[in-house]
Amino acid sequence: MSIFRAAGGAGCHGAGTARLQERENTATLKDMKKIAIVGNPNVGKSVIFNSLTGAYVNVSNYPGTTVEVSRGKGRFGDAGYEVIDTPGMYSLLPITEEERVAREFIMEEKPDIVLHVVDAKNPGRMLPLTLQLIEAGLPVILDINIIDEAERVGLEIDTRRLEEELTIPVVATSGISGKGMDELKRRISEYKAGKAISIAYNETIEKCIKEIEDQLKGEYIFSRRAIGLLLLQEDPEILEIVEERERTIERIKEIISKIKSVHANPFHFSITMRRQAVAGEMLKHILKSRRPDRVSFQEKLNRMMINPVTGIPILLVAVYFGLYQFVGVFGAGTLVDFLEEVLFGEYINPFFIWVFESIIPWPVIQDLFVGEYGILTLGLRYAVAIILPIVGTFFISFSILEDTGYFPRLAMLVDRLFKKIGLNGRAIIPMVLGFGCDTMATMVTRTLETKRERVLATLLLALAIPCSAQLGVILAILSAKPLALLLWAAVVTLVFLLTGFLAARLMPGERPDFYMELPPLRLPKLTNVLAKTVSRMQWYLMEVIPLFLLASVLIWAGRLIGLFQLVIRGMEPLVKIIGLPEDTALVFLFGFFRRDYGAAGLYDLQQEGLLSGNQLVIAAVTLTLFVPCIAQFSMMLKERGLKTTLGIILFIFPFAFLMGFLLNILFSFLGVQL
Amino acid sequence: MTIDDRAEEILESLWVGTEEMGREEVSLDDLGIKEEDKALQNLISQGYVSRDNDKVALLKEGRDEAEGTVRRHRLAERLLVDILDVKGELVNESACKFEHLLKKGIDDKICTLLGHPKLCPHEKQIPPGICCKETRESGVKLVSPLTGLKPEQSGSIAYLASRDSKKIKKLMSMGVLPGNRITLVSGFPSYVFQIGYSQFAVDREMAQNIYVRVEGEGRS
């Protein structure tokens, strides 16, 4: 699941290198040979891509990191190649959106070489896709990757012999350590398509494919045999393509429905079984394994993570150190203090103020740049001194956890709970990411399988997941009163679960299946963690910060023409109802422009001692639930459309205040004094 | 006290109508017979069923007999599909003839051969026989859904029970295919299993569809 899917062409998949190269070379790219990297999820396609091109796209130990095609350039032998990374696919017959993207891509781009990357630990499971690719008449090179891990668990693969059996080039590599990469590049530069093997299916199927093949007259990227097989397996996209090109489509449909009526198992099943059997037979002599006697440390840790008794304490430890200590105390505390007070407070802001006051005579313009809410003094200061350290430390923590392979295990632990709120374990990734940046998390919800899940996840992110900027400030405000902090956390968690539960009831739809590979636990590589953090920060700076600067301008304009005062006056009674001083109306208004503005405004009020403990909790809860920031709002519009977004906002706005109101009543009823 | 094949068919339809569809009685029309049908008269005289105008009800005495015929029919279907690889319409046709051959005792032998399956190929319950109850009590399960395994227990995948082709595709993409070895790693809060060197987590609904021929008892 990439955090960096191109968002309307502006965002990017990895660091900018690949894109820049592409722009520079669009003229020559046409003459270059194309290599498409395909394969199951989490086999290291992106690592191979990075190694072949020298570019960087996001890599993590999580199936489905890449959800979009990314391109780069490489030179092997005497020729330049365009290298293209694709999302993971299990089979040429797609189930998920990513698989569809990958297959469509192959059909449209007609690559000169299809590099099939497989996990050396599981050739038996992945070789059937190689067979399918060969069957489709594609020019395949097989890359047996992660060979080092396979050797460690005692697996030996005779690549020479496999090459003979498959009649295509086979190379063993370890993308991370670089082992075998030179060999791979050599084989790419020497590649010549040849006659490849073909699998025979049972008589019924063969006869039927033959009949369909005879009807196919159009040009296809895949072999007619493969098209016939996909039609037999009722592939809707292929059927559509064939419908466009064949006049005899009715006849083809007839052939298929005739054979279906006398076949008990779905064809998909028989065909997959046959490929599996062929692959198994092939590997019998090629794969040697000695089983290690002892259970590895990784496996022991794995067992602890997936057992709730030990898994929940592990989660708490991860949250405590990864989130609280590193992001909260170090990022939001130490770093922010230094940047905000020392760097900006003593140097940058005074400098800007001095510059603008000396060169621009008009106070109104001065105000825009260096005033109380100025673009530089407030907008930039907040962006660099508050957001950057908090979000940055969060992304580091997140990347480390991601690379260890912890998230799929967490997904497995929370699946039952998430089912109750209409989601499944897979949604853990956008939810955790939301604690970093809800805008980014909202974008990532597109990797969820059904529309219903995407809408529910978007709602919950907007309502009850505080982003790191907000979280940092709220932690700072409430940390002096542990009971208040606990209460805030409890209320927000309750709202998260309850809203999810009710929304899932109100929005009927199919129950999502949970199925997920648990990749092996790995020690994260520092370089990869940093590269990923940098590329996420880059995204953040490009997508979110401009909106924040825009917010500064809007606030300036709003104050200038008196619109803000009007809105604030309108909100004051509302704020009073929930038991807060009038001044907090401003906090809520700013909260929309930027969540952290709101929270930071609250911080100022608390510093001035204007709020009691009760009021702090009410304000923190209401502000957390209250509408998302302007960046998240625009991402919601982009991802979910106007209707859904308005629906969500219209629910959240009154609901946040209702919760504040209820808390206020509850406090006075119970006589709570925090 | 013997009943002929035709009478067995009537009992079968009655059982399905009353036990599975929850009706009190089944009309003659639905059974596709006439009032004066010989087999029906025979069943009434043996005290297996009763007739009230055009409604036929299954009596307590006839229930066991009827359940037996349903069991034999569905076991026959499993046998035809799983072992003999018969397909399509032929399954039902043959099963209708086959079931009458599986007289007392033979059905249990077939049932044991098949590993005491719980569902027929159409995903209907197969009424358990004495053999199923005995094996359950002795703790030996031959074929069981993955949800019935204990952690660390392994076996080879016998079949996938779902008719939902999307679910089947998802399972197959993880290498859950008949014949492959599978080990249950953990059964709570979700099901984690291992195939080859890969581990997967699935929810209960997915795990239920994986039927495993269990190899030995795991540690409990």
PDB file of N, CA and C in Angstrom, chain A residues 544-586:
ATOM      1  N   VAL A 544       0.308  19.159   1.660  1.00  0.00           N
ATOM      2  CA  VAL A 544      -0.370  19.697   2.831  1.00  0.00           C
ATOM      3  C   VAL A 544       0.069  21.125   3.164  1.00  0.00           C
ATOM      4  N   ILE A 545       1.358  21.358   3.125  1.00  0.00           N
ATOM      5  CA  ILE A 545       1.860  22.674   3.517  1.00  0.00           C
ATOM      6  C   ILE A 545       1.289  23.813   2.655  1.00  0.00           C
ATOM      7  N   PRO A 546       1.207  23.649   1.317  1.00  0.00           N
ATOM      8  CA  PRO A 546       0.614  24.743   0.531  1.00  0.00           C
ATOM      9  C   PRO A 546      -0.783  25.096   1.017  1.00  0.00           C
ATOM     10  N   LEU A 547      -1.544  24.070   1.375  1.00  0.00           N
ATOM     11  CA  LEU A 547      -2.896  24.330   1.874  1.00  0.00           C
ATOM     12  C   LEU A 547      -2.837  25.095   3.202  1.00  0.00           C
ATOM     13  N   PHE A 548      -1.829  24.772   3.986  1.00  0.00           N
ATOM     14  CA  PHE A 548      -1.689  25.455   5.264  1.00  0.00           C
ATOM     15  C   PHE A 548      -1.325  26.923   5.067  1.00  0.00           C
ATOM     16  N   LEU A 549      -0.484  27.154   4.067  1.00  0.00           N
ATOM     17  CA  LEU A 549      -0.126  28.539   3.787  1.00  0.00           C
ATOM     18  C   LEU A 549      -1.347  29.286   3.263  1.00  0.00           C
ATOM     19  N   LEU A 550      -2.110  28.579   2.437  1.00  0.00           N
ATOM     20  CA  LEU A 550      -3.350  29.166   1.924  1.00  0.00           C
ATOM     21  C   LEU A 550      -4.274  29.515   3.093  1.00  0.00           C
ATOM     22  N   ALA A 551      -4.294  28.634   4.085  1.00  0.00           N
ATOM     23  CA  ALA A 551      -5.133  28.887   5.255  1.00  0.00           C
ATOM     24  C   ALA A 551      -4.729  30.186   5.935  1.00  0.00           C
ATOM     25  N   SER A 552      -3.425  30.416   5.994  1.00  0.00           N
ATOM     26  CA  SER A 552      -2.962  31.668   6.598  1.00  0.00           C
ATOM     27  C   SER A 552      -3.517  32.870   5.847  1.00  0.00           C
ATOM     28  N   VAL A 553      -3.489  32.774   4.519  1.00  0.00           N
ATOM     29  CA  VAL A 553      -4.001  33.875   3.695  1.00  0.00           C
ATOM     30  C   VAL A 553      -5.499  34.058   3.950  1.00  0.00           C
ATOM     31  N   LEU A 554      -6.204  32.945   4.001  1.00  0.00           N
ATOM     32  CA  LEU A 554      -7.649  33.021   4.227  1.00  0.00           C
ATOM     33  C   LEU A 554      -7.959  33.641   5.576  1.00  0.00           C
ATOM     34  N   ILE A 555      -7.203  33.239   6.572  1.00  0.00           N
ATOM     35  CA  ILE A 555      -7.437  33.806   7.899  1.00  0.00           C
ATOM     36  C   ILE A 555      -7.184  35.307   7.875  1.00  0.00           C
ATOM     37  N   TRP A 556      -6.112  35.671   7.204  1.00  0.00           N
ATOM     38  CA  TRP A 556      -5.780  37.093   7.074  1.00  0.00           C
ATOM     39  C   TRP A 556      -6.912  37.849   6.382  1.00  0.00           C
ATOM     40  N   ALA A 557      -7.357  37.300   5.254  1.00  0.00           N
ATOM     41  CA  ALA A 557      -8.419  37.955   4.492  1.00  0.00           C
ATOM     42  C   ALA A 557      -9.707  37.982   5.299  1.00  0.00           C
ATOM     43  N   GLY A 558      -9.993  36.889   5.946  1.00  0.00           N
ATOM     44  CA  GLY A 558     -11.213  36.769   6.732  1.00  0.00           C
ATOM     45  C   GLY A 558     -11.264  37.794   7.847  1.00  0.00           C
ATOM     46  N   ARG A 559     -10.126  38.001   8.466  1.00  0.00           N
ATOM     47  CA  ARG A 559     -10.062  38.995   9.545  1.00  0.00           C
ATOM     48  C   ARG A 559     -10.165  40.399   8.997  1.00  0.00           C
ATOM     49  N   LEU A 560      -9.557  40.557   7.840  1.00  0.00           N
ATOM     50  CA  LEU A 560      -9.520  41.879   7.219  1.00  0.00           C
ATOM     51  C   LEU A 560     -10.915  42.365   6.870  1.00  0.00           C
ATOM     52  N   ILE A 561     -11.698  41.498   6.274  1.00  0.00           N
ATOM     53  CA  ILE A 561     -13.027  41.938   5.848  1.00  0.00           C
ATOM     54  C   ILE A 561     -14.080  41.696   6.921  1.00  0.00           C
ATOM     55  N   GLY A 562     -13.642  41.222   8.062  1.00  0.00           N
ATOM     56  CA  GLY A 562     -14.568  41.092   9.172  1.00  0.00           C
ATOM     57  C   GLY A 562     -15.449  39.860   9.146  1.00  0.00           C
ATOM     58  N   LEU A 563     -15.198  38.977   8.177  1.00  0.00           N
ATOM     59  CA  LEU A 563     -16.014  37.767   8.071  1.00  0.00           C
ATOM     60  C   LEU A 563     -15.792  36.858   9.270  1.00  0.00           C
ATOM     61  N   PHE A 564     -14.535  36.797   9.687  1.00  0.00           N
ATOM     62  CA  PHE A 564     -14.207  35.905  10.791  1.00  0.00           C
ATOM     63  C   PHE A 564     -14.890  36.315  12.088  1.00  0.00           C
ATOM     64  N   GLN A 565     -14.846  37.617  12.328  1.00  0.00           N
ATOM     65  CA  GLN A 565     -15.479  38.099  13.546  1.00  0.00           C
ATOM     66  C   GLN A 565     -16.954  37.704  13.559  1.00  0.00           C
ATOM     67  N   LEU A 566     -17.545  37.742  12.353  1.00  0.00           N
ATOM     68  CA  LEU A 566     -18.955  37.400  12.204  1.00  0.00           C
ATOM     69  C   LEU A 566     -19.185  35.921  12.539  1.00  0.00           C
ATOM     70  N   VAL A 567     -18.358  35.104  11.936  1.00  0.00           N
ATOM     71  CA  VAL A 567     -18.492  33.662  12.164  1.00  0.00           C
ATOM     72  C   VAL A 567     -18.251  33.337  13.634  1.00  0.00           C
ATOM     73  N   ILE A 568     -17.232  33.979  14.180  1.00  0.00           N
ATOM     74  CA  ILE A 568     -16.903  33.715  15.581  1.00  0.00           C
ATOM     75  C   ILE A 568     -18.056  34.114  16.481  1.00  0.00           C
ATOM     76  N   ARG A 569     -18.645  35.268  16.170  1.00  0.00           N
ATOM     77  CA  ARG A 569     -19.785  35.701  16.976  1.00  0.00           C
ATOM     78  C   ARG A 569     -20.920  34.679  16.872  1.00  0.00           C
ATOM     79  N   GLY A 570     -21.088  34.139  15.667  1.00  0.00           N
ATOM     80  CA  GLY A 570     -22.122  33.120  15.463  1.00  0.00           C
ATOM     81  C   GLY A 570     -21.840  31.858  16.259  1.00  0.00           C
ATOM     82  N   MET A 571     -20.565  31.564  16.432  1.00  0.00           N
ATOM     83  CA  MET A 571     -20.219  30.329  17.118  1.00  0.00           C
ATOM     84  C   MET A 571     -20.193  30.461  18.629  1.00  0.00           C
ATOM     85  N   GLU A 572     -20.091  31.695  19.086  1.00  0.00           N
ATOM     86  CA  GLU A 572     -19.938  31.897  20.529  1.00  0.00           C
ATOM     87  C   GLU A 572     -21.038  31.244  21.380  1.00  0.00           C
ATOM     88  N   PRO A 573     -22.316  31.424  20.982  1.00  0.00           N
ATOM     89  CA  PRO A 573     -23.359  30.765  21.788  1.00  0.00           C
ATOM     90  C   PRO A 573     -23.183  29.251  21.831  1.00  0.00           C
ATOM     91  N   LEU A 574     -22.787  28.697  20.695  1.00  0.00           N
ATOM     92  CA  LEU A 574     -22.574  27.250  20.594  1.00  0.00           C
ATOM     93  C   LEU A 574     -21.513  26.803  21.586  1.00  0.00           C
ATOM     94  N   VAL A 575     -20.455  27.585  21.619  1.00  0.00           N
ATOM     95  CA  VAL A 575     -19.341  27.276  22.504  1.00  0.00           C
ATOM     96  C   VAL A 575     -19.778  27.387  23.963  1.00  0.00           C
ATOM     97  N   LYS A 576     -20.613  28.389  24.225  1.00  0.00           N
ATOM     98  CA  LYS A 576     -21.087  28.581  25.593  1.00  0.00           C
ATOM     99  C   LYS A 576     -21.938  27.401  26.063  1.00  0.00           C
ATOM    100  N   ILE A 577     -22.755  26.904  25.144  1.00  0.00           N
ATOM    101  CA  ILE A 577     -23.628  25.783  25.491  1.00  0.00           C
ATOM    102  C   ILE A 577     -22.825  24.593  25.987  1.00  0.00           C
ATOM    103  N   ILE A 578     -21.682  24.378  25.378  1.00  0.00           N
ATOM    104  CA  ILE A 578     -20.897  23.230  25.823  1.00  0.00           C
ATOM    105  C   ILE A 578     -19.958  23.601  26.969  1.00  0.00           C
ATOM    106  N   GLY A 579     -20.204  24.770  27.549  1.00  0.00           N
ATOM    107  CA  GLY A 579     -19.518  25.117  28.798  1.00  0.00           C
ATOM    108  C   GLY A 579     -18.120  25.668  28.639  1.00  0.00           C
ATOM    109  N   LEU A 580     -17.824  26.251  27.485  1.00  0.00           N
ATOM    110  CA  LEU A 580     -16.485  26.787  27.290  1.00  0.00           C
ATOM    111  C   LEU A 580     -16.535  28.314  27.200  1.00  0.00           C
ATOM    112  N   PRO A 581     -15.436  28.970  27.535  1.00  0.00           N
ATOM    113  CA  PRO A 581     -15.413  30.430  27.394  1.00  0.00           C
ATOM    114  C   PRO A 581     -15.505  30.841  25.925  1.00  0.00           C
ATOM    115  N   GLU A 582     -15.995  32.057  25.701  1.00  0.00           N
ATOM    116  CA  GLU A 582     -16.234  32.541  24.343  1.00  0.00           C
ATOM    117  C   GLU A 582     -14.976  32.505  23.476  1.00  0.00           C
ATOM    118  N   ASP A 583     -13.847  32.732  24.102  1.00  0.00           N
ATOM    119  CA  ASP A 583     -12.594  32.795  23.345  1.00  0.00           C
ATOM    120  C   ASP A 583     -12.334  31.529  22.539  1.00  0.00           C
ATOM    121  N   THR A 584     -12.894  30.400  22.991  1.00  0.00           N
ATOM    122  CA  THR A 584     -12.607  29.144  22.300  1.00  0.00           C
ATOM    123  C   THR A 584     -13.261  29.072  20.926  1.00  0.00           C
ATOM    124  N   ALA A 585     -14.224  29.955  20.635  1.00  0.00           N
ATOM    125  CA  ALA A 585     -14.860  29.963  19.323  1.00  0.00           C
ATOM    126  C   ALA A 585     -13.812  30.136  18.236  1.00  0.00           C
ATOM    127  N   LEU A 586     -12.865  31.012  18.509  1.00  0.00           N
ATOM    128  CA  LEU A 586     -11.770  31.253  17.580  1.00  0.00           C
ATOM    129  C   LEU A 586     -10.979  29.967  17.333  1.00  0.00           C
TER     130      LEU A 586
END
